[in-house]
């Protein structure tokens, strides 16, 4: 993990949605790194659902795993070409096909399942066993639709719970911000820029923990919407610096009020102390142990960063 990937934007750390996004990025990296060559955690999720729940239609599998249907078609086609899944008539509807694992698919799933344990260990290396259990407990209320829908061997994994919680809060935030014409990533960028303007695009990317190319589209969209301006850096004319416009500040204020409301909903689900505890645990997941100070301990026994006191 690079320095900018480990850095958290202070103005965003009170938002569980932001911390889930950062934790999801790390969880995805740990999961992919742990998989056998050529495999992805999504392959494990698909095969596990098929092995433990029997034949499932492709549409239902897409719904259960929250994978875009177009992407699911490509994933399943690839697994079928490798001989890991097969299509058979759906016993509930003979007009449709269901997916089932082959013997090779079951063997591949077992190998990936073993490997995934290493990814989970890397992801949660900064947590005690009690904190690891508590993190899972706090994530589950954010994704109540998972209850009984998928095998425990999937839903008990912290990486999967983080991913699904991230998707759930991102979708809620996107709906809440739609009337303002911006998305959650725009809010994050405006927030970080407000605390650092005038700011170069490169420095802004570092504050948000993303690569320079990853932020280009967001900055372009905000510029075209009239929410930020680009000026030449008087010190280095080859570089642009970014500032919020008056409409940008107004949009940011409205968006902050909107997402503060969403954060209150999270606190309503978990309790104020539970939401704070979840944020502290996610911060520990995101931040490498070697770069993190010792956090003070709450009354519940969970350590937390000073910024959440």
Coordinates of C-alpha atoms in Angstrom, one line a residue:
X1 CA 0.0 0.0 0.0
X2 CA 1.4 3.4 -1.0
X3 CA 1.4 6.4 1.2
X4 CA -1.5 8.1 -0.6
X5 CA -3.5 5.0 -0.5
X6 CA -3.1 4.8 3.3
X7 CA -4.0 8.5 3.8
X8 CA -7.5 9.4 4.8
X9 CA -9.1 12.8 4.0
X10 CA -9.9 14.2 7.5
X11 CA -13.0 16.0 6.4
X12 CA -14.6 12.7 5.2
X13 CA -13.7 10.4 8.1
X14 CA -17.0 11.0 9.9
X15 CA -18.9 9.4 7.0
X16 CA -19.2 5.7 7.1
X17 CA -19.8 5.6 3.4
X18 CA -16.4 7.1 2.7
X19 CA -14.7 4.7 5.0
X20 CA -16.5 1.8 3.5
X21 CA -15.3 2.9 0.0
X22 CA -11.7 3.0 1.2
X23 CA -12.0 -0.3 3.1
X24 CA -13.6 -1.9 0.0
X25 CA -10.7 -0.8 -2.1
X26 CA -8.3 -2.5 0.3
X27 CA -10.5 -5.6 0.7
X28 CA -10.6 -6.0 -3.1
X29 CA -6.8 -5.7 -3.3
X30 CA -6.3 -8.2 -0.6
X31 CA -8.8 -10.6 -2.1
X32 CA -7.4 -10.5 -5.6
X33 CA -3.8 -10.9 -4.3
X34 CA -4.8 -14.0 -2.4
X35 CA -6.5 -15.8 -5.3
X36 CA -4.8 -18.4 -7.4
X37 CA -3.4 -17.2 -10.7
X38 CA -6.2 -16.2 -13.1
X39 CA -8.9 -16.3 -10.4
X40 CA -10.9 -13.5 -8.8
X41 CA -13.0 -13.3 -5.6
X42 CA -16.1 -13.0 -7.7
X43 CA -15.4 -16.5 -9.2
X44 CA -15.3 -17.8 -5.6
X45 CA -18.6 -16.2 -4.7
X46 CA -20.3 -17.6 -7.9
X47 CA -19.0 -21.1 -7.4
X48 CA -19.8 -21.1 -3.7
X49 CA -23.4 -20.0 -4.3
X50 CA -23.7 -22.8 -6.8
X51 CA -22.0 -25.5 -4.7
X52 CA -24.0 -24.7 -1.5
X53 CA -27.3 -23.7 -2.9
X54 CA -27.7 -26.0 -5.9
X55 CA -28.6 -25.0 -9.4
X56 CA -29.4 -21.2 -9.6
X57 CA -30.5 -19.2 -12.6
X58 CA -28.1 -16.7 -14.0
X59 CA -30.5 -13.8 -13.3
X60 CA -31.0 -14.9 -9.7
X61 CA -27.3 -15.3 -9.2
X62 CA -26.7 -11.7 -10.5
X63 CA -29.4 -10.5 -8.1
X64 CA -28.0 -12.3 -5.1
X65 CA -24.4 -11.3 -5.6
X66 CA -25.2 -7.7 -6.8
X67 CA -23.2 -8.2 -9.9
X68 CA -24.3 -6.3 -13.0
X69 CA -26.1 -8.7 -15.4
X70 CA -23.9 -7.9 -18.3
X71 CA -20.8 -8.6 -16.2
X72 CA -22.4 -11.7 -14.9
X73 CA -22.9 -13.0 -18.4
X74 CA -19.2 -12.6 -19.2
X75 CA -18.1 -14.2 -15.9
X76 CA -20.4 -17.2 -16.3
X77 CA -19.4 -17.7 -20.0
X78 CA -15.8 -17.7 -18.9
X79 CA -16.4 -20.2 -16.1
X80 CA -18.4 -22.4 -18.5
X81 CA -15.6 -22.3 -21.1
X82 CA -13.1 -23.5 -18.4
X83 CA -15.4 -26.3 -17.6
X84 CA -16.2 -25.1 -14.1
X85 CA -19.9 -24.6 -14.5
X86 CA -22.6 -26.2 -16.7
X87 CA -26.1 -25.1 -17.7
X88 CA -29.0 -27.4 -17.1
X89 CA -32.8 -27.1 -17.2
X90 CA -34.2 -25.2 -14.2
X91 CA -36.3 -27.6 -12.3
X92 CA -38.6 -24.8 -11.2
X93 CA -39.1 -23.6 -14.8
X94 CA -38.2 -26.0 -17.6
X95 CA -38.2 -23.2 -20.1
X96 CA -35.2 -21.7 -18.4
X97 CA -31.6 -22.8 -17.6
X98 CA -29.9 -22.9 -14.3
X99 CA -26.2 -23.0 -13.5
X100 CA -24.6 -25.8 -11.6
X101 CA -20.9 -26.5 -10.7
X102 CA -19.0 -29.2 -12.4
X103 CA -16.6 -31.5 -10.5
X104 CA -13.7 -29.3 -11.7
X105 CA -15.7 -26.3 -10.5
X106 CA -16.1 -27.7 -7.0
X107 CA -12.3 -28.4 -6.9
X108 CA -11.5 -24.9 -8.0
X109 CA -13.9 -23.5 -5.5
X110 CA -12.2 -25.5 -2.7
X111 CA -8.8 -24.2 -3.7
X112 CA -10.0 -20.6 -3.9
X113 CA -11.8 -20.9 -0.5
X114 CA -8.5 -21.9 1.1
X115 CA -6.7 -19.1 -0.6
X116 CA -9.4 -16.5 0.4
X117 CA -8.5 -17.1 4.1
X118 CA -5.1 -15.6 3.4
X119 CA -6.8 -12.5 1.9
X120 CA -9.1 -12.2 4.9
X121 CA -6.2 -12.5 7.3
X122 CA -4.3 -9.7 5.4
X123 CA -7.3 -7.5 5.4
X124 CA -8.0 -7.8 9.2
X125 CA -4.3 -8.1 10.3
X126 CA -4.7 -4.8 12.3
X127 CA -7.7 -6.1 14.3
X128 CA -7.8 -8.3 17.3
X129 CA -10.0 -11.4 17.1
X130 CA -12.7 -9.6 19.2
X131 CA -12.5 -6.5 16.9
X132 CA -12.8 -8.7 13.8
X133 CA -16.0 -10.3 15.2
X134 CA -17.4 -6.9 16.2
X135 CA -16.7 -5.4 12.8
X136 CA -18.8 -8.2 11.1
X137 CA -21.6 -7.7 13.7
X138 CA -21.7 -3.9 12.9
X139 CA -21.7 -4.4 9.2
X140 CA -24.6 -6.9 9.0
X141 CA -27.4 -4.4 9.9
X142 CA -26.3 -2.3 6.9
X143 CA -27.1 -5.2 4.6
X144 CA -30.2 -6.9 6.0
X145 CA -31.1 -8.4 2.6
X146 CA -28.2 -10.8 3.1
X147 CA -29.9 -12.7 5.9
X148 CA -30.4 -16.2 4.6
X149 CA -29.9 -15.2 1.0
X150 CA -26.4 -16.6 0.6
X151 CA -24.3 -19.3 2.2
X152 CA -22.6 -18.4 5.5
X153 CA -19.3 -19.2 4.0
X154 CA -19.8 -16.1 1.8
X155 CA -21.6 -13.8 4.2
X156 CA -19.2 -14.4 7.2
X157 CA -16.3 -13.0 5.3
X158 CA -15.4 -9.5 6.3
X159 CA -14.3 -8.6 2.7
X160 CA -17.7 -9.6 1.4
X161 CA -19.6 -7.7 4.1
X162 CA -17.5 -4.6 3.4
X163 CA -18.1 -4.8 -0.3
X164 CA -21.9 -5.3 0.1
X165 CA -22.2 -2.5 2.7
X166 CA -20.2 -0.2 0.5
X167 CA -22.6 -0.9 -2.4
X168 CA -25.6 -0.4 -0.2
X169 CA -24.5 3.0 1.2
X170 CA -23.2 4.2 -2.2
X171 CA -26.6 3.5 -3.8
X172 CA -28.4 5.3 -1.0
X173 CA -26.0 8.3 -1.2
X174 CA -26.4 8.4 -5.0
X175 CA -30.2 8.5 -4.7
X176 CA -30.0 11.2 -2.1
X177 CA -27.6 13.4 -4.1
X178 CA -29.4 13.0 -7.4
X179 CA -31.5 16.2 -7.1
X180 CA -28.2 18.1 -6.8
X181 CA -26.9 16.7 -10.0
X182 CA -23.8 15.2 -8.4
X183 CA -22.6 11.7 -7.2
X184 CA -20.9 10.6 -4.1
X185 CA -17.5 10.8 -5.7
X186 CA -18.2 14.4 -6.6
X187 CA -19.0 15.1 -3.0
X188 CA -15.7 13.6 -1.8
X189 CA -13.7 15.6 -4.3
X190 CA -15.5 18.9 -3.5
X191 CA -15.0 18.2 0.3
X192 CA -11.3 17.5 -0.1
X193 CA -10.7 20.5 -2.4
X194 CA -12.5 22.8 0.0
X195 CA -10.0 21.9 2.7
X196 CA -7.0 22.4 0.5
X197 CA -7.7 25.0 -2.2
X198 CA -5.9 26.2 -4.2
X199 CA -4.8 22.6 -4.9
X200 CA -3.2 20.8 -7.7
X201 CA -5.0 17.8 -9.3
X202 CA -2.1 15.5 -8.2
X203 CA -2.3 16.7 -4.6
X204 CA -6.1 16.4 -4.6
X205 CA -5.8 12.8 -5.8
X206 CA -3.3 12.1 -3.0
X207 CA -5.7 13.5 -0.4
X208 CA -8.5 11.2 -1.7
X209 CA -6.2 8.2 -1.8
X210 CA -6.7 7.6 -5.6
X211 CA -4.4 7.7 -8.5
X212 CA -4.0 10.8 -10.7
X213 CA -5.7 9.3 -13.7
X214 CA -8.6 8.1 -11.6
X215 CA -9.6 11.6 -10.6
X216 CA -9.4 13.2 -14.1
X217 CA -13.0 12.3 -15.0
X218 CA -14.4 13.6 -11.8
X219 CA -12.5 16.9 -12.0
X220 CA -13.5 17.3 -15.6
X221 CA -17.2 16.8 -14.7
X222 CA -17.0 19.3 -11.9
X223 CA -15.3 21.8 -14.1
X224 CA -17.9 21.4 -16.8
X225 CA -20.7 21.8 -14.2
X226 CA -19.2 25.1 -13.1
X227 CA -18.4 23.9 -9.6
X228 CA -14.7 24.2 -9.8
X229 CA -12.2 26.4 -11.8
X230 CA -8.7 25.6 -13.1
X231 CA -6.1 28.3 -12.9
X232 CA -2.5 28.3 -13.8
X233 CA -0.2 27.8 -10.9
X234 CA 1.8 31.1 -10.6
X235 CA 4.8 29.2 -9.3
X236 CA 4.7 26.5 -12.1
X237 CA 2.9 27.6 -15.2
X238 CA 2.8 24.0 -16.5
X239 CA 0.5 23.0 -13.6
X240 CA -3.1 23.9 -13.0
X241 CA -4.5 24.5 -9.5
X242 CA -8.2 23.9 -8.6
X243 CA -10.6 26.1 -6.6
X244 CA -14.3 25.8 -5.8
X245 CA -16.6 28.4 -7.4
X246 CA -19.5 30.0 -5.5
X247 CA -21.9 27.4 -6.9
X248 CA -19.4 24.7 -5.9
X249 CA -19.4 25.9 -2.3
X250 CA -23.3 26.0 -2.4
X251 CA -23.5 22.5 -3.8
X252 CA -21.1 21.2 -1.2
X253 CA -23.1 22.7 1.6
X254 CA -26.3 21.2 0.3
X255 CA -24.6 17.8 -0.3
X256 CA -23.1 17.8 3.2
X257 CA -26.5 18.4 4.7
X258 CA -27.9 15.5 2.7
X259 CA -25.1 13.1 3.6
X260 CA -25.2 14.2 7.2
X261 CA -28.8 12.9 7.1
X262 CA -27.7 9.6 5.7
X263 CA -25.0 9.3 8.4
X264 CA -27.8 9.9 11.0
X265 CA -29.6 6.9 9.5
X266 CA -26.6 4.8 10.0
X267 CA -26.4 5.9 13.6
X268 CA -30.1 5.0 13.9
X269 CA -29.4 1.5 12.7
X270 CA -26.3 1.0 14.9
X271 CA -26.7 3.5 17.7
X272 CA -24.5 6.5 17.9
X273 CA -21.7 4.6 19.7
X274 CA -22.1 1.7 17.2
X275 CA -21.6 4.0 14.2
X276 CA -18.6 5.6 15.8
X277 CA -17.2 2.1 16.7
X278 CA -17.7 0.9 13.1
X279 CA -15.9 4.0 11.7
X280 CA -13.0 3.3 14.1
X281 CA -12.7 -0.3 13.0
X282 CA -12.9 0.5 9.3
X283 CA -10.2 3.1 9.9
X284 CA -8.0 0.3 11.4
X285 CA -8.7 -1.9 8.4
X286 CA -7.7 0.8 5.9
X287 CA -4.6 2.0 7.7
X288 CA -1.5 -0.3 7.7
X289 CA -0.4 -1.3 11.2
X290 CA 3.1 0.1 10.5
X291 CA 1.7 3.6 9.7
X292 CA -0.9 3.8 12.5
X293 CA -0.6 5.3 15.9
X294 CA -2.0 3.4 18.9
X295 CA -5.6 4.4 19.1
X296 CA -7.3 5.1 22.5
X297 CA -9.8 2.4 23.6
X298 CA -13.5 3.0 24.0
X299 CA -15.6 1.7 26.8
X300 CA -16.6 -1.2 24.5
X301 CA -13.0 -2.3 24.2
X302 CA -12.6 -1.2 20.6
X303 CA -9.8 1.2 19.8
X304 CA -10.6 4.3 17.9
X305 CA -8.8 7.2 16.2
X306 CA -8.6 10.5 17.9
X307 CA -10.6 12.2 15.2
X308 CA -13.7 10.2 16.4
X309 CA -13.6 11.3 20.0

